[in-house]
Structure formats: structure tokens, C-alpha cells
GROMACS .gro file of C-alpha atoms in nm:
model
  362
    1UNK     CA    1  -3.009  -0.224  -0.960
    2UNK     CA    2  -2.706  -0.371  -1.113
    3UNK     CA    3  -2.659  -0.041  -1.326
    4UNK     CA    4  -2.643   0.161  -0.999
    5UNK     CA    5  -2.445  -0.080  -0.825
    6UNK     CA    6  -2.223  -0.053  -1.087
    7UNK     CA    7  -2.206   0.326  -1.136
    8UNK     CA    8  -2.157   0.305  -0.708
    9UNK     CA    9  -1.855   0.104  -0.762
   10UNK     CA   10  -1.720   0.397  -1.007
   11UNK     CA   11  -1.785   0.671  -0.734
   12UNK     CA   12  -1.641   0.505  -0.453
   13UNK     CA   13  -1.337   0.423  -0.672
   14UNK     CA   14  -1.268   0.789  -0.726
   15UNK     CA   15  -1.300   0.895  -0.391
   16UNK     CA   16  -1.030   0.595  -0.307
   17UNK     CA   17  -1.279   0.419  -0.092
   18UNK     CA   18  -1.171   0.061  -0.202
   19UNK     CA   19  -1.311  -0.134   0.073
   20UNK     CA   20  -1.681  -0.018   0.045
   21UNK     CA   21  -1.619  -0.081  -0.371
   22UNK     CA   22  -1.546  -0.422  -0.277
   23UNK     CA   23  -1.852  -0.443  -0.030
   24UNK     CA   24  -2.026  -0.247  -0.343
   25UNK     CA   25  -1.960  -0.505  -0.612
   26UNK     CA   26  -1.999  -0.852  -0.403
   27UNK     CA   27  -2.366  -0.729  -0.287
   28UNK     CA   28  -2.395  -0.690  -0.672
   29UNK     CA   29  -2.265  -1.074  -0.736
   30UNK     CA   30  -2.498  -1.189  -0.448
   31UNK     CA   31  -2.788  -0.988  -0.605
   32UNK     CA   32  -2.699  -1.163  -0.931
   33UNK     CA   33  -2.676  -1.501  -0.790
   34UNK     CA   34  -2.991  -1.502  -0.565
   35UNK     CA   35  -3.221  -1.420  -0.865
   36UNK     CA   36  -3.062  -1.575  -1.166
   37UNK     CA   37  -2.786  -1.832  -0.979
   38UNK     CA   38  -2.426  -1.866  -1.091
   39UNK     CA   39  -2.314  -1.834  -1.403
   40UNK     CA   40  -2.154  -1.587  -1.703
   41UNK     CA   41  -2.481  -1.434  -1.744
   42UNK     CA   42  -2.489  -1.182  -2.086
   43UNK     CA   43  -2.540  -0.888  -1.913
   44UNK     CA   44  -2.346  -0.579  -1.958
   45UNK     CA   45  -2.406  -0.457  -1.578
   46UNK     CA   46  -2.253  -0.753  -1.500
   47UNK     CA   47  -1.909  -0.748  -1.668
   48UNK     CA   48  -1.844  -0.428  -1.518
   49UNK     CA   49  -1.887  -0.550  -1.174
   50UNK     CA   50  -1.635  -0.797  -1.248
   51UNK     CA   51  -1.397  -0.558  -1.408
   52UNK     CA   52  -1.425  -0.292  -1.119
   53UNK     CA   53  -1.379  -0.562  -0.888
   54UNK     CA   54  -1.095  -0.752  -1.104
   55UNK     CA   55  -0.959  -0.349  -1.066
   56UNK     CA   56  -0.974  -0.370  -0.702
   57UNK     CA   57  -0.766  -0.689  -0.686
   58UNK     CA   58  -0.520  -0.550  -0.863
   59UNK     CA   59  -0.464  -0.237  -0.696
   60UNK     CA   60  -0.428  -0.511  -0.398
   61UNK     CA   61  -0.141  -0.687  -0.582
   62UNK     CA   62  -0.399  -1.032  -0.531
   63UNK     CA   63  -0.285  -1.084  -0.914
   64UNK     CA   64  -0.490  -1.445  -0.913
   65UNK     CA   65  -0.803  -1.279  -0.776
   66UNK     CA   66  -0.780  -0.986  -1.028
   67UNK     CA   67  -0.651  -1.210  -1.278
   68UNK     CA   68  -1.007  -1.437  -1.277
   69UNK     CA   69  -1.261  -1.181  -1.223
   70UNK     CA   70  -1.103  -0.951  -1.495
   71UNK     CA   71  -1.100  -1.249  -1.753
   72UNK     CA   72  -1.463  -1.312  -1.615
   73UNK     CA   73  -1.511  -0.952  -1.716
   74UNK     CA   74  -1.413  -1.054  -2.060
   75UNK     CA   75  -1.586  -1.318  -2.138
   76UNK     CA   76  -1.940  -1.189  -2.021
   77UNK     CA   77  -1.808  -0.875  -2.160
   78UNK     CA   78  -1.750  -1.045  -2.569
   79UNK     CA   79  -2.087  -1.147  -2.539
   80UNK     CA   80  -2.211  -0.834  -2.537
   81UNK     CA   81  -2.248  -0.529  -2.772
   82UNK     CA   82  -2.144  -0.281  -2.542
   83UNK     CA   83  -1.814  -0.129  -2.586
   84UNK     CA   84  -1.746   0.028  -2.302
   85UNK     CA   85  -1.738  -0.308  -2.073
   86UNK     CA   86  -1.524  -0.483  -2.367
   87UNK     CA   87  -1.258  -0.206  -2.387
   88UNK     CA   88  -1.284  -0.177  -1.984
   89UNK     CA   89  -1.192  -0.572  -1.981
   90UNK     CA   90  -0.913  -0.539  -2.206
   91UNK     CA   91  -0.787  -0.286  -2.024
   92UNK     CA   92  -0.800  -0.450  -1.708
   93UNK     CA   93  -0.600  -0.763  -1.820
   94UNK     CA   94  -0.373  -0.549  -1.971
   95UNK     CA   95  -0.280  -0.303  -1.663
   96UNK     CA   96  -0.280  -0.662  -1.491
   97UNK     CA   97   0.025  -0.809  -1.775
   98UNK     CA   98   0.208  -0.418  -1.677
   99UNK     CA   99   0.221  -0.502  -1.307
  100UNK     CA  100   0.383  -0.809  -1.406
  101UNK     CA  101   0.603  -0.696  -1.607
  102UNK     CA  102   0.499  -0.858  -1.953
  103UNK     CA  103   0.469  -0.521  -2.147
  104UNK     CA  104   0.481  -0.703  -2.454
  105UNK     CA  105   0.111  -0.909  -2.387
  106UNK     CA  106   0.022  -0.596  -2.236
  107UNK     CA  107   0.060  -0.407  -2.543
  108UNK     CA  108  -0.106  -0.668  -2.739
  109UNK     CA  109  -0.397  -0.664  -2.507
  110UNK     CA  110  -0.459  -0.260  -2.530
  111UNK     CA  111  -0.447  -0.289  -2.902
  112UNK     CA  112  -0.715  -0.570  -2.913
  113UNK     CA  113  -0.930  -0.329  -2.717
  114UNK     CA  114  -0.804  -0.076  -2.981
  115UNK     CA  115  -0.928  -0.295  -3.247
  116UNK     CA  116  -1.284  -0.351  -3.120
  117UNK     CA  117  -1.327   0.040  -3.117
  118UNK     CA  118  -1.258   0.090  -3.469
  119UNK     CA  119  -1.541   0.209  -3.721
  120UNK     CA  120  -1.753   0.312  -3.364
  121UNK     CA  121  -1.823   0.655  -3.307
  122UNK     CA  122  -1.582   0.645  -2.968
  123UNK     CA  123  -1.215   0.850  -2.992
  124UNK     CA  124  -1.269   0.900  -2.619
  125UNK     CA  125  -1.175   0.548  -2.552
  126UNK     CA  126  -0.901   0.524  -2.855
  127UNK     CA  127  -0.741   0.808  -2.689
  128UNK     CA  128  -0.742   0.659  -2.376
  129UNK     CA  129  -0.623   0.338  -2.531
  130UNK     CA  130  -0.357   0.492  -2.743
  131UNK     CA  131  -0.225   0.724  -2.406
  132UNK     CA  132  -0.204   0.352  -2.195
  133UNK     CA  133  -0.041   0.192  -2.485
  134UNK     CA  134   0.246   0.476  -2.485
  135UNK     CA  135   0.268   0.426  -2.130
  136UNK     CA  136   0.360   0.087  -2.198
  137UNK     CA  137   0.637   0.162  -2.394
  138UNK     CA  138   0.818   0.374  -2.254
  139UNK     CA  139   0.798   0.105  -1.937
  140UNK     CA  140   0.931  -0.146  -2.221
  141UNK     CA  141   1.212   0.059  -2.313
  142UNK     CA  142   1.031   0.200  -2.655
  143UNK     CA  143   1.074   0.567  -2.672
  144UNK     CA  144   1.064   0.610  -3.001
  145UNK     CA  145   0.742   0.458  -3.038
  146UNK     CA  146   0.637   0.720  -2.775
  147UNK     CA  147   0.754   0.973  -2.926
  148UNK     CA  148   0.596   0.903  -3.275
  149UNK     CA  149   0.265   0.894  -3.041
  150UNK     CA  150   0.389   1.241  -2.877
  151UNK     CA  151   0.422   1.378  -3.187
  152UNK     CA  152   0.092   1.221  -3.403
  153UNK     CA  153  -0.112   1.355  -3.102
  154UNK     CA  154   0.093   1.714  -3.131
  155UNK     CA  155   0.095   1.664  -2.761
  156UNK     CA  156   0.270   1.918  -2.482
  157UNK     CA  157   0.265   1.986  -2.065
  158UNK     CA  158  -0.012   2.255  -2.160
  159UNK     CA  159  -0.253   2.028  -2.282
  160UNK     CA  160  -0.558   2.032  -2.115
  161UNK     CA  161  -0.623   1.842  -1.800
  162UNK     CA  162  -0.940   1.714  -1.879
  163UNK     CA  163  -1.067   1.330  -1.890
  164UNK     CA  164  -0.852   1.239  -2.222
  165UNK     CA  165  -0.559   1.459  -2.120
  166UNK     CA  166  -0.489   1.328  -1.759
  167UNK     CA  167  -0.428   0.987  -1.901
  168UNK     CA  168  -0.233   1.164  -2.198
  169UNK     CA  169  -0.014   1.369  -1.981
  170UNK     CA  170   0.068   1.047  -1.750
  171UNK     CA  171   0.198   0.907  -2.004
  172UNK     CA  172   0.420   1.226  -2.149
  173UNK     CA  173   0.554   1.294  -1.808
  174UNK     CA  174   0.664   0.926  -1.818
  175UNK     CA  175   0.816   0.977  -2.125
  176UNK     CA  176   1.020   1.327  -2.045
  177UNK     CA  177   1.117   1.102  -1.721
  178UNK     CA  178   1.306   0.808  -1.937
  179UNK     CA  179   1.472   1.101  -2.157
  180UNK     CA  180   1.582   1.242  -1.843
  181UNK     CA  181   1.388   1.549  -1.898
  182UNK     CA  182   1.294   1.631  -1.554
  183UNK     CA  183   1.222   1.951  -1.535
  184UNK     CA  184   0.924   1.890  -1.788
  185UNK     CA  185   0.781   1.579  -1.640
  186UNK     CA  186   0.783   1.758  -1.269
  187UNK     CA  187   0.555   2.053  -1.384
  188UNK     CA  188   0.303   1.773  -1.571
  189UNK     CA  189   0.304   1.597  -1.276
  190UNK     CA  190   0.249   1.892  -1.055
  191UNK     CA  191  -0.049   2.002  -1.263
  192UNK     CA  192  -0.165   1.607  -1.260
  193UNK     CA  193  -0.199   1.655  -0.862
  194UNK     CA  194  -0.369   1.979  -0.849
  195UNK     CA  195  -0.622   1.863  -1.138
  196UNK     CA  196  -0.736   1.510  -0.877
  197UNK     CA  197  -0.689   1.728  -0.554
  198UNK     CA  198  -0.911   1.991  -0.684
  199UNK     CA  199  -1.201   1.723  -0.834
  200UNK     CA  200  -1.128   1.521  -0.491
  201UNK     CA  201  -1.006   1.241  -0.649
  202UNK     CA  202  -0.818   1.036  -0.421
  203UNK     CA  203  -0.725   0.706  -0.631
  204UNK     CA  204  -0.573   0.949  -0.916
  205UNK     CA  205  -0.401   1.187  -0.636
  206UNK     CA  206  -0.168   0.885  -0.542
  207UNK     CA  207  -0.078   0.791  -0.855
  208UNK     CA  208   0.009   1.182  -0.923
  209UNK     CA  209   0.205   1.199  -0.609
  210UNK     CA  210   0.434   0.911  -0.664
  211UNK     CA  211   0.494   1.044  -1.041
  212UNK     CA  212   0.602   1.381  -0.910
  213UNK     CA  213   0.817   1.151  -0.623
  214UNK     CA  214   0.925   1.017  -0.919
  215UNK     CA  215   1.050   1.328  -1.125
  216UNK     CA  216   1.125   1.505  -0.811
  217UNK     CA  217   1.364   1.246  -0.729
  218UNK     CA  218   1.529   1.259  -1.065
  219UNK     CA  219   1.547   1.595  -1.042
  220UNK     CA  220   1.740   1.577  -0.726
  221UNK     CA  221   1.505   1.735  -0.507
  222UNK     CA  222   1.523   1.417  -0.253
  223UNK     CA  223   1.341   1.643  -0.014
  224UNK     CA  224   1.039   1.755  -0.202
  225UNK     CA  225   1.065   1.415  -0.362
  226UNK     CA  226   1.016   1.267  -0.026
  227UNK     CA  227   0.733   1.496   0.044
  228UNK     CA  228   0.503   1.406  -0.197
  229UNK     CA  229   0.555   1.011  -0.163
  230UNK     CA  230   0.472   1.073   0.222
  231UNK     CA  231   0.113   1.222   0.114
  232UNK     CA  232   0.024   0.948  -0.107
  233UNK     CA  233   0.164   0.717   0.171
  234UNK     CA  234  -0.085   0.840   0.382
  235UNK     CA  235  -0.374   0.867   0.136
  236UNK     CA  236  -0.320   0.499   0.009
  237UNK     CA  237  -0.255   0.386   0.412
  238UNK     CA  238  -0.655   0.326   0.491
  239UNK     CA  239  -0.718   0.146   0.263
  240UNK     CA  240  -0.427  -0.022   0.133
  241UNK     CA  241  -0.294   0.091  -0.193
  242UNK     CA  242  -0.057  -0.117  -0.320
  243UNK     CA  243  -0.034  -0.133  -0.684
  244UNK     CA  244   0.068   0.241  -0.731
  245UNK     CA  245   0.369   0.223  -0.574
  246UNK     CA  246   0.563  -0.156  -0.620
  247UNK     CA  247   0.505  -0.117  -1.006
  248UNK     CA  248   0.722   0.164  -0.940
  249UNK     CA  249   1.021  -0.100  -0.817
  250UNK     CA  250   1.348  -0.017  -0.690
  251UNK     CA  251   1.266   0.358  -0.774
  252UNK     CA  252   1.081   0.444  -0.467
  253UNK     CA  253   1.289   0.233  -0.257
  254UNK     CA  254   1.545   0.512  -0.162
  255UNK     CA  255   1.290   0.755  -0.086
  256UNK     CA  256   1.069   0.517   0.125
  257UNK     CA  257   1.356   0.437   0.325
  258UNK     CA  258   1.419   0.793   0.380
  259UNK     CA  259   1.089   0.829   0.549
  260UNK     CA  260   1.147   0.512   0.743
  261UNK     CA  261   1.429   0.698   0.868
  262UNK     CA  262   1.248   1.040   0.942
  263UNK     CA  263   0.939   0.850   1.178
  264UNK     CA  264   0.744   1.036   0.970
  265UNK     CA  265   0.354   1.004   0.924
  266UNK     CA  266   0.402   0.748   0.618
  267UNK     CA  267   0.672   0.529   0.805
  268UNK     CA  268   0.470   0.240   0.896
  269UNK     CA  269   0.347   0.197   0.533
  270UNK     CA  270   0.629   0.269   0.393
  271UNK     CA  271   0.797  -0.023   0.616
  272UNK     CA  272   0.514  -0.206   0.493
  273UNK     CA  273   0.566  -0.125   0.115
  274UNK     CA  274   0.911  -0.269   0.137
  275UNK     CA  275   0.858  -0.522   0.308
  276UNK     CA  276   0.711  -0.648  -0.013
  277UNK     CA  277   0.950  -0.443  -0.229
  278UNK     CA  278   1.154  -0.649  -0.455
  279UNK     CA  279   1.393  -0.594  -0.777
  280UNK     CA  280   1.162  -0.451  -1.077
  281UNK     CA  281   0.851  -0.433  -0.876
  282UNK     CA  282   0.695  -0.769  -0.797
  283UNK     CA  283   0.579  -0.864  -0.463
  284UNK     CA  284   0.765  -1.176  -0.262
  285UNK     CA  285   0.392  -1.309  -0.265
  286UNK     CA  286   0.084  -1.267  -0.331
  287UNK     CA  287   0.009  -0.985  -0.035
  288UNK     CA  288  -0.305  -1.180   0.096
  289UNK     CA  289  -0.091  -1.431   0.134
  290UNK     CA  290   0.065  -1.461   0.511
  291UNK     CA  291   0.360  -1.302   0.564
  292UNK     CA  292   0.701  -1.511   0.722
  293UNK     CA  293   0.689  -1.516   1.055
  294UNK     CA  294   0.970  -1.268   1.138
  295UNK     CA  295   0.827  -0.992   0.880
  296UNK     CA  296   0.457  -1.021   1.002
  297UNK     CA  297   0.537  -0.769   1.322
  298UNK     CA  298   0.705  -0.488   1.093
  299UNK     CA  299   0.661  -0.305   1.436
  300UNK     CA  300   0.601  -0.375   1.767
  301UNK     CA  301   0.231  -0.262   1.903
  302UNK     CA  302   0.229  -0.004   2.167
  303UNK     CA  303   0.042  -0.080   2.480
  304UNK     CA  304  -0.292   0.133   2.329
  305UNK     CA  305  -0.266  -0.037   2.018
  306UNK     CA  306  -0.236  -0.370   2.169
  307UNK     CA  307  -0.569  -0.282   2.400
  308UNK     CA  308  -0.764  -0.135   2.063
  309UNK     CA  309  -0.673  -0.465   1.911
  310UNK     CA  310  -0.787  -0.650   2.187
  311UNK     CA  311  -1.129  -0.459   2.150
  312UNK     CA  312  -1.114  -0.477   1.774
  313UNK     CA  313  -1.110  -0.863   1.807
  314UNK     CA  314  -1.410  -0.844   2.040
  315UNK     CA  315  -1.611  -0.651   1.750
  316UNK     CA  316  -1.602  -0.293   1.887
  317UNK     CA  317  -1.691  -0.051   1.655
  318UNK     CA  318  -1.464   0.298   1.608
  319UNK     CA  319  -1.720   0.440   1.870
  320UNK     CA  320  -1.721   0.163   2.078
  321UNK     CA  321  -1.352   0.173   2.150
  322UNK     CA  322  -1.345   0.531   2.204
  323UNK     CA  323  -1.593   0.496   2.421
  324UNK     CA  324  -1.400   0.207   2.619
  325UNK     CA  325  -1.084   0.378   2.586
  326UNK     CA  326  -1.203   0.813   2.665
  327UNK     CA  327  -1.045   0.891   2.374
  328UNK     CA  328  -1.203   1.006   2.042
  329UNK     CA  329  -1.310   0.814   1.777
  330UNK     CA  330  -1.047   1.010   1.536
  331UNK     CA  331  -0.729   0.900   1.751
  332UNK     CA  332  -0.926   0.528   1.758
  333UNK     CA  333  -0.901   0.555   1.359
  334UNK     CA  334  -0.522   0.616   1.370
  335UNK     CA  335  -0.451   0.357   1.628
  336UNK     CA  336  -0.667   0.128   1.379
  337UNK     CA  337  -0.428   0.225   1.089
  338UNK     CA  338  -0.106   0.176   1.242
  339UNK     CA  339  -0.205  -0.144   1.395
  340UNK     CA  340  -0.301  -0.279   1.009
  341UNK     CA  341   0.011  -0.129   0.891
  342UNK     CA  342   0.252  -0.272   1.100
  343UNK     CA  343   0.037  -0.652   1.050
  344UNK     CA  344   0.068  -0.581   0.719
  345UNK     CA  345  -0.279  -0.627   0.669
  346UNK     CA  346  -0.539  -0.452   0.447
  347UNK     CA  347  -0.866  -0.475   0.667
  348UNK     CA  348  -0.965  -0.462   1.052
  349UNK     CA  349  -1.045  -0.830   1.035
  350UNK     CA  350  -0.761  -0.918   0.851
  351UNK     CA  351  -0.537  -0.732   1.106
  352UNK     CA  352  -0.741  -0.961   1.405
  353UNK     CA  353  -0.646  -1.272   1.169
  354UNK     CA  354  -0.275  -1.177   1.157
  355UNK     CA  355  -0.250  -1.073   1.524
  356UNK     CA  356  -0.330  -1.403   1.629
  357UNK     CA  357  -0.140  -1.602   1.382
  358UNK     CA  358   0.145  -1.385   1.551
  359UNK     CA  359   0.005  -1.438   1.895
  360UNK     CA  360  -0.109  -1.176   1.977
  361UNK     CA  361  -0.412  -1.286   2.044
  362UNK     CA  362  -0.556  -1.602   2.201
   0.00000   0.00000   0.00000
């Protein structure tokens, strides 16, 4: 049971659905606790629940919850033989150490998960570790470390977008970005979306769309640049992406005010997104953390949105609502996800939880 729960969590992940993996891999802790009780039980199945939820925290900037569950991860994970869990908690903690900006324990964390693959019939995982590691220094400032891993892997924008070579190219395009190579890191990028759009994977389609924001921008296409930030704006909205674009810093903040400016689709996120923008990346706080008063309404609520929040607090379900309201259930859902995006909340109930801290609601 834990296996499939597990192997859910992986699914759901790739489709971007990062509420139900959260729903997913707390059933799976329940499970765990009702039959054996709490504890750091040696169970492979176990450490990967932790990790994809540790994962999940992260991409949440909650840096303390994904901080605990991921080391969790590692400890269960050290007790075990199986290398995919132990490499999987390494990496965790070390995309965690990235987001804050420590690329040095980073580093030092990918190669420990490096070290526990050598002499193991694995290079799928070396490669992914090695491609992650060269990430991380180019974000350090280390190019020529990168480029001694560019070179070693005799690597190019025509390699192969498969499993290995979407985490490869990633990192190349993030390379040719820092040498100011633009042109290059635009077409990997491009090819990076049309590989996750094509294989419907919603999670890596952000990230792709804010690299090619990224190396459109450079390029000084501001336009096109814009474009593809707004449709991984509105991709990450539902369900609250957050880690794929502040780790990015002040380099999206041009273009997201751009398409505060343009009322666009992605406005209210992006109002959200900075908001919490600040120098180099890092959040003002954690973002489960309540907001100051003044920046909890980014936006005022129209007079629907105020009545679908009134019925949201009463429990209504999407159907419900539209039901109440004769409207459909699809213009419910984007009433739903402007009202959590101008809270600046994540969830339904925590959008109910901020409205009334804002007083909005008795």
C-alpha cells in the first residue's frame, strides 16, 4: 500500500497536482502510524513519502516544513539499502540549501549523494546528480566548473530530450544564459517546453517556461519573454507554485510587473509572487506564514467573489456554488482562484482563514 501510495505521489507530481500529493502522502503517514505508530520506521516506502512530501514543502517555500520531513527522508532513508530513496534525500536537502542560497552546502550535499552511487550499477542517477551539481554552479558563479562538465559529458542543445537529458539541458541552457549566450539557451529551453507539454507534464512545463522567460528576456524579446512567464503563471496559479519562480529573484521581477501592468490572465499571481519577491530570491517569510495586514488584500474582491467566498466558508462545493450562484462550475473555479490569489493563500480553506483574519468574514 505504501509502495502505491508512493508511486501515486510521483504521478500526481507530474501532472502538477500538488494538493492531492499532499492529501496522497499524509493518508500514507496516517496508514503508517495507525498500524505500526510513530516513529523512523526502516522502510524504504516510507522515506520516499517523506521526501515527496519534504518536495512539496519546498515547492511551497515552507522551508522548515520541507526542511524536517526531507531530513526525516534521510535518516529512514541511511537505514536502508535502497539507493534510490538515499540519493532522492540528498537531493532534496540539497535543492532545499539552492533555494536558500547556500550553493556551497548544496554542492556538498549532491556530491554525498554522488558518493553513495559509486561502484552501483546506476549512471542514471550520477547523471542526474552530476547535471544538478552543474546547475549549482553556474548559480554560484562557477562556470568553469560547468564548462569542464559541458565538455566531459560532450554535451550540446541537440542532445536528446529524454529522462537524463532534460535535467542535462536545464542545466546547459543555464549555463549559455550566464555566458550571455542567449540565442543558444532560448532554443534549449524552447525544446525543454515542448518535450513536458507534449508528455503533459505540468510541474516540468513551469519550470521550462520561466527558463525560456528567462533567456527570452535576455535576449530582449520582453514581449515573448512576458508570454511565456504568463503561461506558467497560470499553470502554477491552482495550486500554488512558488519555488519555480522566487529562486529566480530580481530576474523575473521586471517581467512580472509588466503583466501586472497588462491585467493580464497571470496578474493576480504575479501581484502575489512579488509580494513575496525580495533581493536574490528569498521570501519576506515563510509564505504559510500570515501576511502584514496591508499586503494580505493584494486586491480588492469583487462583489461575486465576495458572495463565492461567503459560500466557500459555508462548505459549498464547486457544484454547490454554481448551483447557488446559475453560473457554471468552470467560472466558480476561476472565481475560486482569484479569490486565493489575491489572499495570498494556497488552498480554499486557507483563503476562508485569511478572509477572516482580514474581515472579511465574521
Amino acid at each position: 500500500r505504501l509502495m502505491a501510495l508512493a508511486s501515486l505521489s510521483v504521478g500526481l507530481r507530474m501532472q502538477g497536482k500538488l494538493h492531492q500529493v499532499e492529501t496522497v502522502c499524509l493518508e500514507a503517514l496516517d496508514e503508517v502510524n495507525r498500524q505500526l505508530g510513530a516513529g523512523d520506521w526502516p522502510l524504504p516506502t516510507l522515506a520516499m513519502i517523506y521526501h515527496r512530501l519534504g518536495n512539496l514543502r519546498l515547492e511551497w517555500y515552507d522551508l522548515t516544513g520541507a526542511e524536517q520531513a526531507l531530513t526525516r527522508a534521510l535518516r529512514i532513508a541511511e537505514n536502508s539499502s535502497y539507493l534510490s530513496v538515499v540519493v532522492n534525500a540528498y537531493g532534496g536537502l540539497s535543492a532545499l540549501c539552492s533555494s536558500q542560497g547556500d550553493y556551497v552546502q548544496a554542492i556538498e550535499l549532491i556530491e554525498k549523494a554522488m558518493q553513495s552511487i559509486y561502484g552501483r550499477e546506476s549512471t542514471v542517477y550520477l547523471d542526474l546528480c552530476q547535471s544538478l551539481r552543474a546547475e549549482y554552479w553556474v548559480r554560484a558563479g562557477n562556470l568553469a566548473a560547468a564548462r569542464r562538465w559541458v565538455e566531459e559529458r560532450n554535451l550540446s542543445a541537440e542532445r536528446a530530450v529524454d529522462y537524463t537529458g532534460r535535467s542535462e539541458l536545464a542545466a546547459l541552457a543555464r549555463l549559455r544564459l550566464a555566458e550571455g549566450r542567449t540565442d543558444e539557451a532560448e532554443v534549449i529551453a524552447g525544446r525543454l517546453v515542448a518535450f513536458s507539454e507534449a508528455s503533459g507534464q505540468i510541474g516540468i512545463s513551469i519550470y521550462s517556461l520561466v527558463l525560456e522567460a528567462l533567456a527570452r528576456r535576455s535576449a530582449g524579446h520582453l514581449d515573448l519573454a512576458a508570454q511565456s512567464l504568463e503561461r506558467a503563471l497560470v499553470l502554477g496559479a491552482p495550486e500554488g507554485y512558488l519555488r519555480a519562480f522566487l529562486d529566480e529573484g530580481d530576474a523575473l521581477v521586471d517581467l512580472l510587473r509588466r503583466l501586472v501592468r497588462r491585467k493580464s490572465k497571470g496578474s493576480a499571481y504575479a501581484r502575489l509572487l512579488l509580494s513575496r519577491q525580495v533581493s536574490a530570491g528569498r521570501p519576506k517569510q515563510p509564505p504559510d506564514s500570515p501576511l502584514p495586514f496591508p499586503m494580505r488584500l493584494i486586491e480588492p474582491l469583487t462583489d461575486r467573489e465576495r458572495a463565492v467566498l461567503r459560500l466557500l466558508a459555508a462548505g459549498k462545493s464547486n457544484p454547490e456554488i454554481a448551483r447557488s450562484l446559475v453560473v457554471s462550475v468552470g467560472t466558480v473555479k476561476a472565481h475560486v482562484y482569484h479569490i486565493t490569489a489575491k489572499l495570498g493563500a494556497r488552498s480554499r480553506t486557507e483563503a476562508v482563514v485569511r478572509a477572516r483574519e482580514a474581515g472579511l468574514l465574521p
